[in-house]
Amino acid sequence: MQPAQRPIYALGLRLLAMVAISVMLLLVKLTGEHGIWLPETLFWRQLLPGLALSGWLAARGEVGRLKTDRPLIHARRALIGGLGMFLTLGVVQILPLAEATVLGFTAPIFAVLLAVVLLGEKIGAWRWTAVLLGLAGIVIIAGPDRAHLPLIGLATGIGAAFMVALISIQLRDLGRTEKPVSIVFWFSAFCTPPMALFMLWTGLPHHDLAGWAMLCGIGATGLAAQLLMTAALRYGTVASVIVMDYSQFGWATLWGWLVFAHVPPAQTWIGAPAIIAAGLIIAWREHVRGSGAGPRAPSA
């Protein structure tokens, strides 16, 4: 049964999720500078939330909430989500936080393109304009200076945004029948075992308290973000809550300035509004089409 829509509540949940994500990405960047390899960070990022959730439910006698009739869908979500998480966390170790975050905002653009390619959906002038505007923003941010935005970082950021577009569609589908705790738990359960194999080559002992504190912080903020984002998509549509995602740019810029003394260059400040505007146009058109307040067809 589809839960009742609570749009304002969903917006608040999504906003809190963005705060949690921004802190998690800050910690991921710090672990990279601390000498902790990304595969190990990913392992603890998944193991700790899974243990925390299962322990909390066991203590409350509510393990039954993890029951699912869609294990294969959870496995597929874990496969795509695991790759998306590798790219999303990896890009912040390559690029400054602000630039890595802005590239993530291209996810709605890829969602539109996926709708055309996979679903055969007809896209009208507004959304095509948004796609072109977003692509222009990427070109502006990339600029001619490869030292500012190396090609591998640009490719990783765009790849991460593409995977996020796929993941959002899957989460919306799972949210129709599954509880947020179930979605988060099964994601960790399916992702952790294969990630444990990488620990044979990349796992290092962390005798240093700061390293363990950062890894635990990544697990805690990652768990909070997953629960909040999943719950937001349970009570609101992707088109209605995605506007909150752009607040993450402010947090990323703040952390980059406070922790790394990085101020984004002019090209980022010019390109970022173009990408954000593209996402907002897409969200607005999806909302209009979904509410029946405007044409539903090729003119959308």
XYZ file of C-alpha atoms in Angstrom:
300
model
C 0.000 0.000 0.000
C 1.366 3.395 -1.035
C 1.890 5.623 2.045
C 0.103 8.976 2.211
C 2.064 11.840 0.677
C 3.377 14.460 3.132
C 5.300 16.914 0.921
C 6.513 19.369 3.605
C 7.670 16.536 5.850
C 9.424 14.928 2.856
C 11.222 18.200 2.088
C 12.465 18.446 5.678
C 13.742 14.869 5.601
C 15.570 15.486 2.341
C 17.152 18.673 3.690
C 18.480 16.839 6.754
C 19.759 14.088 4.461
C 21.808 16.659 2.537
C 23.426 17.892 5.745
C 24.330 14.309 6.658
C 25.721 13.624 3.179
C 27.843 16.766 3.189
C 29.432 15.759 6.503
C 29.971 12.204 5.262
C 31.726 13.433 2.098
C 33.897 15.747 4.174
C 34.959 12.770 6.305
C 35.597 10.648 3.189
C 37.937 13.309 1.841
C 39.693 13.485 5.203
C 40.154 9.698 5.339
C 41.781 9.809 1.916
C 44.232 12.414 3.153
C 44.744 10.292 6.270
C 45.983 7.381 4.140
C 42.880 5.189 4.357
C 42.115 3.531 1.024
C 38.686 4.057 -0.536
C 37.716 0.316 -0.665
C 38.284 0.115 3.075
C 36.209 3.239 3.649
C 33.411 1.692 1.571
C 33.576 -1.518 3.615
C 33.159 0.231 6.958
C 30.626 2.592 5.416
C 28.402 -0.431 4.742
C 29.249 -2.745 7.645
C 28.657 -0.270 10.467
C 25.146 0.823 9.386
C 24.127 -2.809 8.835
C 25.295 -3.834 12.308
C 23.724 -0.781 13.916
C 20.356 -1.355 12.272
C 20.195 -5.089 12.987
C 21.291 -4.544 16.606
C 18.724 -1.790 17.141
C 15.896 -3.877 15.686
C 16.967 -6.967 17.646
C 16.951 -4.978 20.900
C 13.407 -3.817 20.140
C 12.240 -7.254 19.047
C 11.396 -5.898 15.596
C 13.677 -7.939 13.332
C 10.547 -8.899 11.399
C 10.568 -5.414 9.881
C 13.451 -6.577 7.697
C 11.346 -9.223 5.967
C 11.111 -8.701 2.232
C 9.421 -10.378 -0.703
C 11.713 -8.655 -3.200
C 15.251 -9.958 -2.524
C 16.278 -9.857 -6.186
C 15.238 -6.218 -6.474
C 17.289 -5.440 -3.350
C 20.259 -7.289 -4.880
C 19.980 -5.287 -8.098
C 19.722 -2.060 -6.107
C 22.857 -3.093 -4.163
C 24.801 -3.768 -7.373
C 23.944 -0.396 -8.896
C 24.117 1.404 -5.546
C 27.505 -0.078 -4.718
C 29.002 1.165 -7.970
C 27.313 4.529 -7.496
C 28.696 4.800 -3.975
C 32.221 3.983 -5.163
C 32.044 6.793 -7.732
C 30.295 9.266 -5.413
C 32.816 8.811 -2.612
C 35.740 8.495 -4.989
C 35.155 11.815 -6.712
C 35.515 13.793 -3.466
C 39.019 12.359 -3.055
C 39.920 13.623 -6.524
C 38.172 17.007 -6.691
C 37.455 19.830 -4.234
C 34.200 19.307 -2.324
C 32.283 22.109 -4.065
C 33.118 20.941 -7.602
C 32.445 17.283 -6.759
C 29.075 18.277 -5.312
C 28.053 20.397 -8.315
C 28.775 17.550 -10.722
C 26.433 15.409 -8.647
C 23.641 17.848 -9.435
C 23.614 16.626 -13.034
C 21.676 13.529 -11.906
C 18.258 14.993 -12.944
C 19.670 15.637 -16.417
C 20.611 11.980 -16.717
C 17.189 10.993 -15.379
C 15.609 12.844 -18.315
C 17.956 11.211 -20.815
C 17.298 7.783 -19.286
C 13.564 8.379 -19.645
C 14.104 8.971 -23.358
C 16.440 6.038 -23.969
C 14.971 3.382 -21.656
C 11.311 4.359 -21.420
C 10.785 5.948 -24.807
C 9.334 9.018 -23.105
C 8.783 12.098 -25.258
C 10.550 15.129 -23.837
C 9.373 18.626 -24.636
C 11.007 22.030 -24.945
C 11.282 22.790 -21.216
C 13.182 19.653 -20.271
C 15.375 19.705 -23.386
C 16.256 23.283 -22.496
C 17.152 22.124 -18.977
C 19.369 19.358 -20.371
C 21.244 21.798 -22.613
C 21.551 24.329 -19.783
C 22.994 21.682 -17.476
C 25.462 20.487 -20.093
C 26.542 24.092 -20.633
C 27.141 24.385 -16.893
C 29.409 21.337 -16.984
C 31.412 22.808 -19.862
C 31.802 26.117 -17.999
C 32.939 24.430 -14.781
C 35.348 22.152 -16.631
C 36.903 25.082 -18.444
C 40.293 24.870 -20.145
C 42.264 24.468 -16.889
C 42.763 20.720 -16.356
C 44.706 21.375 -13.151
C 41.516 22.747 -11.594
C 39.274 19.908 -12.794
C 41.275 16.904 -14.082
C 39.604 14.693 -16.675
C 39.469 11.663 -14.378
C 37.676 13.716 -11.726
C 35.187 15.086 -14.265
C 34.460 11.589 -15.606
C 34.066 10.155 -12.099
C 31.696 12.942 -11.054
C 29.517 12.560 -14.139
C 29.496 8.773 -13.742
C 28.410 9.149 -10.117
C 25.535 11.441 -11.153
C 24.404 8.925 -13.765
C 24.296 6.158 -11.167
C 22.384 8.392 -8.743
C 19.710 8.870 -11.414
C 19.303 5.090 -11.655
C 19.345 4.662 -7.892
C 16.634 7.293 -7.332
C 14.305 5.431 -9.673
C 14.960 2.178 -7.822
C 14.449 3.737 -4.397
C 11.134 5.208 -5.466
C 10.021 1.759 -6.649
C 11.219 -0.006 -3.484
C 9.625 2.659 -1.285
C 6.171 1.599 -2.488
C 6.399 -1.726 -0.678
C 9.445 -1.666 1.612
C 10.150 0.198 4.830
C 13.183 2.539 4.932
C 15.001 0.355 7.488
C 14.512 -2.695 5.255
C 15.904 -0.933 2.179
C 18.953 0.340 4.060
C 19.617 -3.007 5.779
C 19.450 -5.110 2.629
C 21.662 -2.658 0.774
C 24.325 -3.139 3.460
C 23.744 -6.899 3.614
C 24.268 -7.383 -0.114
C 27.154 -4.898 -0.459
C 29.306 -5.783 2.544
C 30.427 -9.374 1.635
C 31.953 -8.487 -1.765
C 33.536 -5.373 -0.274
C 35.100 -7.560 2.427
C 37.127 -9.288 -0.293
C 38.857 -6.004 -1.114
C 39.913 -5.763 2.515
C 42.350 -8.633 1.875
C 44.407 -6.239 -0.255
C 43.541 -2.768 0.987
C 42.600 -3.234 4.660
C 45.071 -1.664 7.038
C 45.222 -1.694 10.841
C 44.173 1.648 12.308
C 45.842 2.152 15.624
C 45.246 5.845 15.315
C 42.086 7.094 17.025
C 41.435 9.800 14.437
C 41.240 7.228 11.636
C 38.730 5.078 13.508
C 36.704 8.144 14.505
C 36.421 9.226 10.863
C 35.413 5.734 9.710
C 32.742 5.525 12.434
C 31.556 9.020 11.512
C 31.220 7.974 7.860
C 29.142 4.961 8.896
C 26.885 7.018 11.175
C 26.277 9.892 8.750
C 25.863 7.464 5.847
C 23.222 5.524 7.768
C 21.394 8.723 8.699
C 21.479 9.957 5.095
C 20.151 6.657 3.709
C 17.284 6.512 6.180
C 16.359 10.151 5.615
C 16.526 9.960 1.818
C 14.551 6.733 1.667
C 11.895 8.135 4.008
C 11.718 11.352 1.964
C 10.990 9.345 -1.189
C 8.357 7.405 0.745
C 6.412 10.579 1.616
C 7.132 12.694 -1.474
C 7.980 12.338 -5.141
C 11.492 12.594 -6.545
C 10.476 15.768 -8.396
C 9.179 17.440 -5.236
C 12.043 16.652 -2.839
C 15.015 16.964 -5.155
C 15.023 20.762 -4.803
C 16.527 20.285 -1.335
C 19.561 18.567 -2.816
C 20.999 21.878 -3.984
C 21.518 23.007 -0.396
C 24.411 20.551 -0.372
C 26.466 22.950 -2.515
C 26.394 25.511 0.298
C 27.565 22.971 2.851
C 30.286 21.620 0.556
C 31.561 25.134 -0.132
C 31.550 25.926 3.596
C 33.443 22.731 4.545
C 35.909 23.280 1.691
C 36.628 26.780 2.907
C 36.795 25.980 6.646
C 38.751 22.716 6.442
C 40.764 22.923 3.216
C 40.931 26.706 2.647
C 39.480 26.137 -0.825
C 37.320 28.802 -2.464
C 35.756 27.717 -5.774
C 37.038 29.698 -8.783
C 34.845 32.000 -10.866
C 34.000 29.309 -13.425
C 32.422 27.170 -10.708
C 30.274 30.071 -9.482
C 29.133 30.681 -13.081
C 28.555 27.046 -14.045
C 26.930 25.914 -10.783
C 23.819 28.132 -11.120
C 23.296 26.805 -14.666
C 23.345 23.193 -13.440
C 21.149 24.002 -10.439
C 18.679 25.908 -12.658
C 18.528 22.904 -15.007
C 17.664 20.605 -12.107
C 15.012 22.981 -10.805
C 13.385 23.269 -14.244
C 13.235 19.488 -14.515
C 11.788 19.175 -11.001
C 9.203 21.876 -11.749
C 8.105 20.220 -15.005
C 7.830 16.827 -13.304
C 5.701 18.392 -10.588
C 3.431 20.126 -13.113
C 3.035 16.984 -15.188
C 2.432 14.838 -12.121
C -0.244 17.155 -10.737
C -2.040 17.432 -14.040
C -1.661 21.216 -13.992
C -0.316 21.346 -17.500
C 0.056 19.395 -20.736
C 1.228 15.840 -20.251
C 2.570 15.232 -23.681
C 5.417 16.176 -25.950
C 5.084 19.828 -24.933
C 5.983 19.005 -21.305
